[in-house]
Coordinates of C-alpha atoms and ligand atoms in Angstrom, one line a residue:
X1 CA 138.1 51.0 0.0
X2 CA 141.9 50.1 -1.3
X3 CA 143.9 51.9 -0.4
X4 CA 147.4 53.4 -1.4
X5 CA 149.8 51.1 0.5
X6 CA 153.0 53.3 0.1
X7 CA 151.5 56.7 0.9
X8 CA 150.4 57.6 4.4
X9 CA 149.0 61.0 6.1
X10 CA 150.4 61.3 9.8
X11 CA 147.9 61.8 12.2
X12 CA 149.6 64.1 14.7
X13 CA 148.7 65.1 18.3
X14 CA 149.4 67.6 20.5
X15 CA 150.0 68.2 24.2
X16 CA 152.0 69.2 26.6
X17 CA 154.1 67.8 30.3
X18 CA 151.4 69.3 32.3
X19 CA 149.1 66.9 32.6
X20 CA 151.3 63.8 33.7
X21 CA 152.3 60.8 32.6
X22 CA 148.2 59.2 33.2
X23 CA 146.4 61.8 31.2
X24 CA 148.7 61.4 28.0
X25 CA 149.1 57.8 28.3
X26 CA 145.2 58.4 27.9
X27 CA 145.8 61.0 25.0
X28 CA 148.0 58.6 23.1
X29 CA 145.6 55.9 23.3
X30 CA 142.7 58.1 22.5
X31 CA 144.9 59.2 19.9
X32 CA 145.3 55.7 18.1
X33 CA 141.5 54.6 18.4
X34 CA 141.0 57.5 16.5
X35 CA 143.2 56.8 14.0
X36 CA 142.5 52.9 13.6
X37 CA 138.7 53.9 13.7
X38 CA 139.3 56.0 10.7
X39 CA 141.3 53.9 8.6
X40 CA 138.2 51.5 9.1
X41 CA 135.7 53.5 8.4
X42 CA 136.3 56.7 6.4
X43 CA 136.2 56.3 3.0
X44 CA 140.1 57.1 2.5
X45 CA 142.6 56.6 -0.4
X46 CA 145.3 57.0 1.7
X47 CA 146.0 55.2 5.2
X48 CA 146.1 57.6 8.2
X49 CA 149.8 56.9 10.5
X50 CA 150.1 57.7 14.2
X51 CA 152.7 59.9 15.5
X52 CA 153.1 60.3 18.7
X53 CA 151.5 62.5 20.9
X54 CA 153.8 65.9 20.8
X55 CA 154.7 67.6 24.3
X56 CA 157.4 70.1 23.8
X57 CA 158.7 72.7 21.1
X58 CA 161.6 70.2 19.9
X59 CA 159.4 67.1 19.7
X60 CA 157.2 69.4 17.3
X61 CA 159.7 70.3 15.3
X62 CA 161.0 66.9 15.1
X63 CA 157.8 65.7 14.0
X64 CA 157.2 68.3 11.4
X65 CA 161.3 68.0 9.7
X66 CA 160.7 64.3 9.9
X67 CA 156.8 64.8 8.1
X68 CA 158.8 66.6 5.2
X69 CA 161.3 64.4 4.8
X70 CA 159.4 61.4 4.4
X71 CA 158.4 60.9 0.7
X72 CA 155.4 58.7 1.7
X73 CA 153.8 61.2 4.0
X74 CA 151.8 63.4 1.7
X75 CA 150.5 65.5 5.0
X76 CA 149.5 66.1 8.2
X77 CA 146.2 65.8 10.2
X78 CA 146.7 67.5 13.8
X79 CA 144.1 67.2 16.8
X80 CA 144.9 68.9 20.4
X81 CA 143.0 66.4 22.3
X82 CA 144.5 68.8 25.6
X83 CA 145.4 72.2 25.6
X84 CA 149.1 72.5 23.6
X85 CA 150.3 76.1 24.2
X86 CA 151.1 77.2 20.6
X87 CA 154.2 79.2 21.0
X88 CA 155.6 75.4 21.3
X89 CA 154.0 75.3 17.2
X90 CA 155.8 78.5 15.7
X91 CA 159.1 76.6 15.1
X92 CA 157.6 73.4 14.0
X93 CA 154.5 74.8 11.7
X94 CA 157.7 77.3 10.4
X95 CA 159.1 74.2 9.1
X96 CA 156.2 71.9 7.8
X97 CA 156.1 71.9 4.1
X98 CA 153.4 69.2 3.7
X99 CA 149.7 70.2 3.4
X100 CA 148.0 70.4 6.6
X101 CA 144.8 69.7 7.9
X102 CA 143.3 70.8 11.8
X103 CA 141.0 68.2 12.9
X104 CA 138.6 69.9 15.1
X105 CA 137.3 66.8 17.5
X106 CA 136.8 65.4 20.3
X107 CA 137.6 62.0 21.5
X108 CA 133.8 61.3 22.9
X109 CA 131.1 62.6 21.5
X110 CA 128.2 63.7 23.8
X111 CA 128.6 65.0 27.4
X112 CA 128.2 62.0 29.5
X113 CA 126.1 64.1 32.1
X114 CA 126.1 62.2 34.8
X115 CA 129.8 61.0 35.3
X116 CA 131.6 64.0 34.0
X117 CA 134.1 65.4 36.8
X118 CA 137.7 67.6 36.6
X119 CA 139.4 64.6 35.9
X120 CA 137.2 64.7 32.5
X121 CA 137.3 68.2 31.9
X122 CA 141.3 67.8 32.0
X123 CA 141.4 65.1 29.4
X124 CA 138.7 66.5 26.9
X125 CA 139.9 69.9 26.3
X126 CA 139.9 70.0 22.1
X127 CA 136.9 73.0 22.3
X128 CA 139.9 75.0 23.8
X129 CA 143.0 73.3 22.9
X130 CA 142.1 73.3 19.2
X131 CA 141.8 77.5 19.5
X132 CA 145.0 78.3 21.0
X133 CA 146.3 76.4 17.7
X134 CA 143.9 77.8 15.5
X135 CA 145.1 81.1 16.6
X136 CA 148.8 80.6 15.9
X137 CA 148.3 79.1 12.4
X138 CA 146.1 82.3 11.6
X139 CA 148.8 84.6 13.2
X140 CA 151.1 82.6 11.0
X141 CA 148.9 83.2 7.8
X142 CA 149.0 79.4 7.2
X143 CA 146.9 77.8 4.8
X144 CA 145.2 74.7 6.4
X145 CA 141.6 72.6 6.1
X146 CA 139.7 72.6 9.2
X147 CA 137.3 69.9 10.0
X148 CA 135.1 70.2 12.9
X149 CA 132.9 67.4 14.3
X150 CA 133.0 64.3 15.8
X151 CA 135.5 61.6 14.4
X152 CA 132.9 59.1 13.8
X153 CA 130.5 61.2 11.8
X154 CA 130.5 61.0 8.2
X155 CA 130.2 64.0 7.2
X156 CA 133.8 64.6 9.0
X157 CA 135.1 61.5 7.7
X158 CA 134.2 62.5 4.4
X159 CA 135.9 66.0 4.5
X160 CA 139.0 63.5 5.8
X161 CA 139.0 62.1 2.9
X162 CA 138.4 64.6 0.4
X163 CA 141.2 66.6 1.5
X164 CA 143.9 63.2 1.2
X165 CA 142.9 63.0 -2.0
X166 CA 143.8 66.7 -2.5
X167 CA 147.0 65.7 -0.7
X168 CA 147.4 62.7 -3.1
X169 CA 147.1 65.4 -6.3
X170 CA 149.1 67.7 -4.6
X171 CA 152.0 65.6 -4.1
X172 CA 151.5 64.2 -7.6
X173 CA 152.4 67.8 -9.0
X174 CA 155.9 68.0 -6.5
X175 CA 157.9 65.6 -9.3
X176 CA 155.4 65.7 -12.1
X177 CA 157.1 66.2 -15.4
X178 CA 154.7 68.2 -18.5
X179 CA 156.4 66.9 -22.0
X180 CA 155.1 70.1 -24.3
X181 CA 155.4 68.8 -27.4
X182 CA 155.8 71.8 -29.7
X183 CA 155.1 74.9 -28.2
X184 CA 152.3 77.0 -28.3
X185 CA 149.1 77.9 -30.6
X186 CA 150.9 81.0 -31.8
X187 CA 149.8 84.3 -30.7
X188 CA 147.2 82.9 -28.0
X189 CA 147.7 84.6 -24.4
X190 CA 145.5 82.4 -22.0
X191 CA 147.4 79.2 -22.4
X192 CA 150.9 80.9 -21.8
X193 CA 152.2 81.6 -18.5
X194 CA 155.4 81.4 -16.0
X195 CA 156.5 78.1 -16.2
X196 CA 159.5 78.9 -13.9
X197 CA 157.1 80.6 -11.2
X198 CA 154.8 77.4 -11.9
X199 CA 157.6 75.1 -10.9
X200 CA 158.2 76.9 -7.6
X201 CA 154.6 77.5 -6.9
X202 CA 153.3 73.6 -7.8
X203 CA 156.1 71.6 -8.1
X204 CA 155.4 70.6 -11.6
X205 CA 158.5 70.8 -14.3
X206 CA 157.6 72.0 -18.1
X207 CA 159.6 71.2 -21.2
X208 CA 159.1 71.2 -25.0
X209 CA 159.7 68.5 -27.1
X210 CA 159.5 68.0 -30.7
X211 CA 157.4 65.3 -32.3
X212 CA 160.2 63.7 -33.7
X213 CA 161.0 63.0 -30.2
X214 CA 157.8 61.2 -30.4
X215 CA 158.2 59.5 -33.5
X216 CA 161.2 57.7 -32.3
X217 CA 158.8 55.2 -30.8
X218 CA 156.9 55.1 -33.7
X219 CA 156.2 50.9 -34.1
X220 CA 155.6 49.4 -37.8
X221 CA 152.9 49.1 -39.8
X222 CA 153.0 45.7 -39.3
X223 CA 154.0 45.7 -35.4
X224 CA 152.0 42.8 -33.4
X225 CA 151.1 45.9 -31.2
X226 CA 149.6 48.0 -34.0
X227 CA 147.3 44.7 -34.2
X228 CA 146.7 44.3 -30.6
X229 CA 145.1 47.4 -30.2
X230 CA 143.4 48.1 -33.2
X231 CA 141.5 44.7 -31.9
X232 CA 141.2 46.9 -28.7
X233 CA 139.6 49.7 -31.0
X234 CA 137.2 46.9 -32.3
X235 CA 136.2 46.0 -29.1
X236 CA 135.8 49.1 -26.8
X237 CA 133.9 51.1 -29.5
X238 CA 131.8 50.8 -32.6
X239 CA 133.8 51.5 -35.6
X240 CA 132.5 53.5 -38.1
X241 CA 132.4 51.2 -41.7
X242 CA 135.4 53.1 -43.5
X243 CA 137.5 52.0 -40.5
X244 CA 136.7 48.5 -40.1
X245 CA 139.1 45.9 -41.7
X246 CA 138.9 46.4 -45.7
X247 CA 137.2 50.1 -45.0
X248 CA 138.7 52.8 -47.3
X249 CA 140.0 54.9 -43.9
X250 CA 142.0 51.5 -42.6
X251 CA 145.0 53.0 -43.1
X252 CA 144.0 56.0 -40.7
X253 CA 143.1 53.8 -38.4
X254 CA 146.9 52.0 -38.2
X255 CA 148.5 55.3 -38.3
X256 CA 146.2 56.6 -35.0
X257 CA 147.1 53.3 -33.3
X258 CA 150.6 53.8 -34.6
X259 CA 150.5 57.2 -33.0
X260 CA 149.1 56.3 -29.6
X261 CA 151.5 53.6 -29.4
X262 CA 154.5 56.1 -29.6
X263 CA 153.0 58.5 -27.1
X264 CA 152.5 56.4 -24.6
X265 CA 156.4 55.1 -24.9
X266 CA 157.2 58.5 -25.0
X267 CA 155.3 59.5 -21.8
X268 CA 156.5 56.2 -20.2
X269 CA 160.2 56.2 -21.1
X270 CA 160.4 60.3 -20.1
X271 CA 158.6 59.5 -17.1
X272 CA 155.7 62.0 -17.9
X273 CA 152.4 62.7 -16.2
X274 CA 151.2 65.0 -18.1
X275 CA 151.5 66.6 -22.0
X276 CA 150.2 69.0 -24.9
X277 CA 150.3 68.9 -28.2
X278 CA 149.2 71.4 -30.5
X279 CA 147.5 71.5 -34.6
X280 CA 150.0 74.1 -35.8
X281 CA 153.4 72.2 -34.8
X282 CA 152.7 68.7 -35.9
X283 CA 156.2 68.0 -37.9
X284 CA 155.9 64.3 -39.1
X285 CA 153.2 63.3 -37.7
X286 CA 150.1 62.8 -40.1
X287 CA 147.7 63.3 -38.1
X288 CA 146.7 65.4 -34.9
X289 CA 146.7 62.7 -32.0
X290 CA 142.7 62.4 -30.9
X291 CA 141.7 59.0 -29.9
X292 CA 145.4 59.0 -28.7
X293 CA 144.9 61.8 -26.5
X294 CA 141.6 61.2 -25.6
X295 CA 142.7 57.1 -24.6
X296 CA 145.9 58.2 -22.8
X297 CA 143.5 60.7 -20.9
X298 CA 141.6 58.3 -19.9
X299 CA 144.5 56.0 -18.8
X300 CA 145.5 58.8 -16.4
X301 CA 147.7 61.3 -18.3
X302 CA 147.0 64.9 -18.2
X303 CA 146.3 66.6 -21.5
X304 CA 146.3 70.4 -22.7
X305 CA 145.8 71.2 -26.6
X306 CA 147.7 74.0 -28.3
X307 CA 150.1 74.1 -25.6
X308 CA 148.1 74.1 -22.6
X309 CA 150.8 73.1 -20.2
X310 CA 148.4 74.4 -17.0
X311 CA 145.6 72.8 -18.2
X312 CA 147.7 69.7 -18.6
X313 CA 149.3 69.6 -15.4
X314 CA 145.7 70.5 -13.2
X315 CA 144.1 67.4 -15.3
X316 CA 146.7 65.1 -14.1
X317 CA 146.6 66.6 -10.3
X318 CA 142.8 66.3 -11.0
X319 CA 142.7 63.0 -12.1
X320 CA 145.1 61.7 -9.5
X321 CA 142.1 63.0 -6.8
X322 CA 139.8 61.4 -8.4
X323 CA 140.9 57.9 -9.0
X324 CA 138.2 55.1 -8.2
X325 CA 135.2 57.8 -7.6
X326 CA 132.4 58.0 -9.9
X327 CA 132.6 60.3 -12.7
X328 CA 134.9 61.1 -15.3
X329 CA 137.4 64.3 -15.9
X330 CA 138.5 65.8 -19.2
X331 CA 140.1 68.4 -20.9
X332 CA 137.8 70.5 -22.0
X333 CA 136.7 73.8 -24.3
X334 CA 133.8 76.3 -24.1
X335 CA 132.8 75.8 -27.7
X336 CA 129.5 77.0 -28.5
X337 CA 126.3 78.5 -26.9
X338 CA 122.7 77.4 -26.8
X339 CA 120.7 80.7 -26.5
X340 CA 117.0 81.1 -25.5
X341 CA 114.9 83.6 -24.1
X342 CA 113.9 80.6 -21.8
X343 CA 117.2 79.3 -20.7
X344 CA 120.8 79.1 -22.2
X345 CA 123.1 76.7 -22.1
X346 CA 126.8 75.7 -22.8
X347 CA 128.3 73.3 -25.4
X348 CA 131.4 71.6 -24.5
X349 CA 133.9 70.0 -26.3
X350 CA 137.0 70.2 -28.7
X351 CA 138.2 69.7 -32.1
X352 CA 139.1 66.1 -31.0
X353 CA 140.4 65.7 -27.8
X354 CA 137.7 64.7 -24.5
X355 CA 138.3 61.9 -22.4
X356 CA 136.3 58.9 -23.0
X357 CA 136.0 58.5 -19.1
X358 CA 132.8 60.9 -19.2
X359 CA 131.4 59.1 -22.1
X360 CA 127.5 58.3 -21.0
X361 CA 127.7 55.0 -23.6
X362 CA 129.8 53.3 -25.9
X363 CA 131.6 55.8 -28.2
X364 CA 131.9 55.5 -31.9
X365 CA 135.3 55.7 -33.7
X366 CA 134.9 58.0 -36.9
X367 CA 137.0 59.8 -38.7
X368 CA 136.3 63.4 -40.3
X369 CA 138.4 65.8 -41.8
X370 CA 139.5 68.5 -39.3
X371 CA 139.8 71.9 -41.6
X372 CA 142.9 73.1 -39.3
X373 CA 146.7 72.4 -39.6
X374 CA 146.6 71.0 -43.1
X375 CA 147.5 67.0 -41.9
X376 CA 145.4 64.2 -42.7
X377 CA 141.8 63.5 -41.5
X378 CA 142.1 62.4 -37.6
X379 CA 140.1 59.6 -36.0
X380 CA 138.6 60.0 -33.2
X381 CA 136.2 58.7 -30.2
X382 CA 132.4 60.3 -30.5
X383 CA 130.0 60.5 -27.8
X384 CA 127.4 62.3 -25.3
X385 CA 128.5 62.6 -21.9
X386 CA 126.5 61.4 -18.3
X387 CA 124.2 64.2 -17.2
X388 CA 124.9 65.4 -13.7
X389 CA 126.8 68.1 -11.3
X390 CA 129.8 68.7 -12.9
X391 CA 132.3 71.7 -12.9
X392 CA 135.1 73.5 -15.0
X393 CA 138.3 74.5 -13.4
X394 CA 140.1 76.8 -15.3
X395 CA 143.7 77.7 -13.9
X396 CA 145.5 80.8 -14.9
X397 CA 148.5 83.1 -14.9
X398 CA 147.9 86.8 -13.5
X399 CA 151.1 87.7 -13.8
X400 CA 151.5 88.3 -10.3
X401 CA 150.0 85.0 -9.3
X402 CA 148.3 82.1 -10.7
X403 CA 144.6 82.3 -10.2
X404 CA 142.0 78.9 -9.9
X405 CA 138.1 79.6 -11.4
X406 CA 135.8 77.1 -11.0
X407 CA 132.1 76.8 -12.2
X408 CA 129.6 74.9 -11.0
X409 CA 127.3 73.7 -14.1
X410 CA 124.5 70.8 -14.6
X411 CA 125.3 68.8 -17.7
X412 CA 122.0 68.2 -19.5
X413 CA 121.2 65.7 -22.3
X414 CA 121.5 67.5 -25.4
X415 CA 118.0 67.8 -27.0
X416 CA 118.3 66.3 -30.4
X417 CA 121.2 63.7 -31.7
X418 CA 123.3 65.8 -33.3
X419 CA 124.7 63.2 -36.2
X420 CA 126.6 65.5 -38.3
X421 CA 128.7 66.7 -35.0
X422 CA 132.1 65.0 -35.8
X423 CA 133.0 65.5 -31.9
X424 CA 132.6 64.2 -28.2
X425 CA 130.9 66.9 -26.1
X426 CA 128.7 67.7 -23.1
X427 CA 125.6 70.3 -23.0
X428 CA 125.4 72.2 -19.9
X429 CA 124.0 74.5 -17.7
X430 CA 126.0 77.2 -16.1
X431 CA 125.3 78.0 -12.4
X432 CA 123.6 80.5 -11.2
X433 CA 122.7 81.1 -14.7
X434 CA 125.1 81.5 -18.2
X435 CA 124.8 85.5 -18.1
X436 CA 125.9 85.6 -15.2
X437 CA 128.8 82.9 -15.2
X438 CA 129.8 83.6 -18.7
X439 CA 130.0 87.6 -17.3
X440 CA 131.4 86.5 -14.0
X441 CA 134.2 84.3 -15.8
X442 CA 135.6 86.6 -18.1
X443 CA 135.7 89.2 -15.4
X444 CA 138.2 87.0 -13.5
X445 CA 140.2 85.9 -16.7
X446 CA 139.1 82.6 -16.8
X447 CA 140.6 80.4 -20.0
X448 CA 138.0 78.8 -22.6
X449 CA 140.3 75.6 -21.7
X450 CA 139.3 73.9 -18.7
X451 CA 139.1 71.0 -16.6
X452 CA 136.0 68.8 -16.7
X453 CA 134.7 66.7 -13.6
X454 CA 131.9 64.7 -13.0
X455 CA 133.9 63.2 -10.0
X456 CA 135.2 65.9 -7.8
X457 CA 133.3 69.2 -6.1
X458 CA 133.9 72.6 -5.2
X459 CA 135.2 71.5 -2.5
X460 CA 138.5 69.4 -3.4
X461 CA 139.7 72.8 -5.5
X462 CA 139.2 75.0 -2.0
X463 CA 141.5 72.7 -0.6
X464 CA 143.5 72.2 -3.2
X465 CA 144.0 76.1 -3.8
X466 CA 144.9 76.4 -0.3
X467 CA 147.2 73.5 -0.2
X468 CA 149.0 75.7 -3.2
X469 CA 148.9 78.8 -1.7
X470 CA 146.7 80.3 -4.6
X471 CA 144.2 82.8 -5.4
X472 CA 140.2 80.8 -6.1
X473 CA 137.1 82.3 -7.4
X474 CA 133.9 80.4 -7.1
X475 CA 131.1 80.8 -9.7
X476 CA 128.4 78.8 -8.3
X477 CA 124.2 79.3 -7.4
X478 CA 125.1 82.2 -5.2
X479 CA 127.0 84.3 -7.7
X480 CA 126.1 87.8 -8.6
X481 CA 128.5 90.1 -10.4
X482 CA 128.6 93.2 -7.9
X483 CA 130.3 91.2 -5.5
X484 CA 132.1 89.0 -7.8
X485 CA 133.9 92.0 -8.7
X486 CA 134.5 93.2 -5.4
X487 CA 135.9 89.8 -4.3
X488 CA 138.3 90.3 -7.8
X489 CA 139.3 93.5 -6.7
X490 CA 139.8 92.8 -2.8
X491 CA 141.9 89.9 -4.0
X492 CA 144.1 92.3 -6.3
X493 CA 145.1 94.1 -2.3
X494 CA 145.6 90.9 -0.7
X495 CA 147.2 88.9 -2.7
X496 CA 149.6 92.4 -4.0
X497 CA 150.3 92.2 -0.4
X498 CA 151.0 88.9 0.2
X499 CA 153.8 88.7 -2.4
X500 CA 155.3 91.7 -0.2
X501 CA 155.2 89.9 2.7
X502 CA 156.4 86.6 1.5
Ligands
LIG1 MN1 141.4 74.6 -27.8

């Protein structure tokens, strides 16, 4: 796999004088076998660095101050090969700012029966070594990944690599920049929140913008770039007749590839990951941005509608994850239900605004009216999605905290072709089952905005919820409600607690 050439996780190991200058000559070496072998193997975005084996409380703390100064290093993978008394750790792991990760290995992997002596049981010491550091990090109440196997084994090299990707959309939100571009749907609650407690909690900065701001970049009619996309529009999808050349809708057309042109140079030029828009403060624009958004989505950018600045930024952080796996990610809406005495499912989608990057086949440009915000008829991409494992990440504000829901759903093909529905969207079937998800969701708050991925699993928001210090529920196969709401209601103590400590 490429990977990212300017961002590294160090690969740090730990030790101590004890052992003499043999053993950790042996430890270092170990230490960089393991590290080469992984950047070979593992399927990683992001190459692994090694630092040198650490032996005493200052060279740990030297490591750790130099690990957050570093803007390349986007975290830390640590592995006590020997047994590292952790009272050296407590100034250094005080210190760390970058997401960490315990690797829980061993430099061989089987017993070799026959040979093994004292001078093997003092090398290979990770079964105990690794504890003694697992206890001070607990005692510390520091969020970390553990991964325990051998180094070689997929399955570890896999967790490896899901959690640098987490570390990769984690560091995106430190200098990420949300344009909010009019503020929000008025009166709705879910898609508010603290932005300042959001900056300090994820790194990401949120502003609001009007769409003049926008407009600024708006190119001509005429513009050779107005011309060179709408032949992109002729080529990637299959333009409805009023919108080819000489259609009667032409001119809506320009104006959407007028639109997405000054987006983009106003995402660009403000140096913006991420943005919202929303139907009810539109100013000069003519019509609400939808194959806009749904084509800047797919380039990458993080979208929220009516003002969805958390939605926004989790889609870009989401995104950034997920870049060259299979399987798209959108912003998404609950819309409508599907219900039977058989079986009931979920239809997703929005009024425009899904990202083409979950499309199962060519989409269709059309344009319909919208019957909200009183502009002119929007054009937009329309499609079915890939069936598949997906899920829906829904981040919100508690007021005391921000709080991560995720579902685990099955998107199904929809069972007839729907041709009067104006709008991408995605059927699916809520896990365990919808009673119970739907029930289990608006127990813990969860927003009818969400986050949409065919590419990432249950697992990249654990660690990602860690790496942020936040609260995560789970709605998956195992659910059931009574102790859903005790897990709510446990979490209410701990994390009313934690804010006191902290
Ligand atoms: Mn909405």
């Amino acid at each position: 796999m490429k990977k990212l050439n300017n961002k590294e996780i160090w690969f740090i190991t730990g030790s101590q004088h004890l052992y003499g200058p043999e053993v950790l000559k042996q430890v270092a070496q170990h230490s960089e076998t393991i590290v080469n072998g992984l950047n070979q193997d593992a399927p990683l975005l992001v190459g692994f660095k090694y630092k040198d084996v650490v032996k005493t409380p200052d060279e740990i703390l030297q490591t750790c101050i130099a690990a957050n100064a570093d803007p390349n290093c986007i975290g830390v993978v640590v592995w006590m090969h020997t047994f590292s008394p952790a009272k050296m750790w407590i100034r250094g792991l005080s210190n760390l700012r970058k997401p960490l990760c315990h690797l829980h290995t061993q430099f061989n992997a089987e017993i070799p029966w026959e040979s093994i002596d004292m001078d093997f049981m003092n090398l290979n010491q990770a079964a105990h070594g690794d504890r003694e550091f697992g206890h001070i990090m607990s005692r510390m109440r520091k969020k970390r990944k553990i991964v325990v196997g051998h180094w070689q084994s997929p399955s570890v090299q896999q967790k490896l690599a899901v959690w640098s990707r987490v570390a990769m959309g984690w560091h995106e939100l430190q200098t990420m920049k949300v344009a909010r571009i009019g503020d929000n749907m008025r009166e709705v609650a879910v898609t508010e929140g603290d932005k300042v407690e959001a900056q300090l909690r994820f790194g990401f900065s949120v502003n609001g913008y009007d769409t003049t701001d926008v407009l600024r970049y708006l190119p001509g009619e005429s513009a050779s770039e107005v011309s060179a996309l709408l032949d992109v529009y002729e080529n990637e999808y299959n333009l409805t007749d009023s919108l080819k050349k000489g259609g009667k809708s032409r001119a809506s057309l320009v104006e959407a590839a007028r639109i997405e042109l000054a987006l983009k140079a106003f995402l660009e030029n403000g140096g913006f990951g991420a943005f919202t828009d929303t139907f009810e403060n539109l100013g000069e624009f003519r019509q609400l941005p939808g194959i806009a958004s749904q084509r800047l989505m797919a380039d990458g950018y993080g979208f929220g509608a009516e003002g969805d600045w958390k939605t926004a930024a989790l889609l870009r952080s989401m995104k950034t994850m997920a870049q060259g796996l299979d399987g798209g990610t959108s912003f998404m809406e609950d819309y409508t239900y599907h219900f039977t005495p058989e079986k009931s499912y979920v239809l997703g989608s929005h009024m425009l605004e899904i990202c083409p990057s979950i499309a199962s086949h060519k989409p269709s440009c059309e344009i319909h009216p919208l019957g909200i915000g009183g502009k002119a008829d929007p054009v937009r991409l329309v499609f079915n999605s890939k069936t598949g494992p997906a899920l829906n990440a829904s981040l919100v504000d508690m007021g005391n905290r921000f709080r991560l829901i995720i579902n685990e759903v099955e998107a199904v093909a929809p069972q007839a072709d729907l041709p009067k529905l104006p709008v991408a969207r995605v059927l699916w079937d809520a896990k365990p089952n919808l009673e119970t998800a739907a029930t289990a969701w608006i127990l813990a708050g969860g927003a009818h905005h969400t986050v949409y991925t065919q590419a990432l699993t249950t697992e990249y928001m654990e660690d990602f919820a860690d790496m942020a210090g936040i609260e995560i529920v789970v709605i998956d196969e195992g659910t059931n409600i009574r102790d859903f709401k005790n897990q709510l209601n446990a979490n209410e103590v701990y994390y009313h607690l934690f804010e006191l400590r902290c």
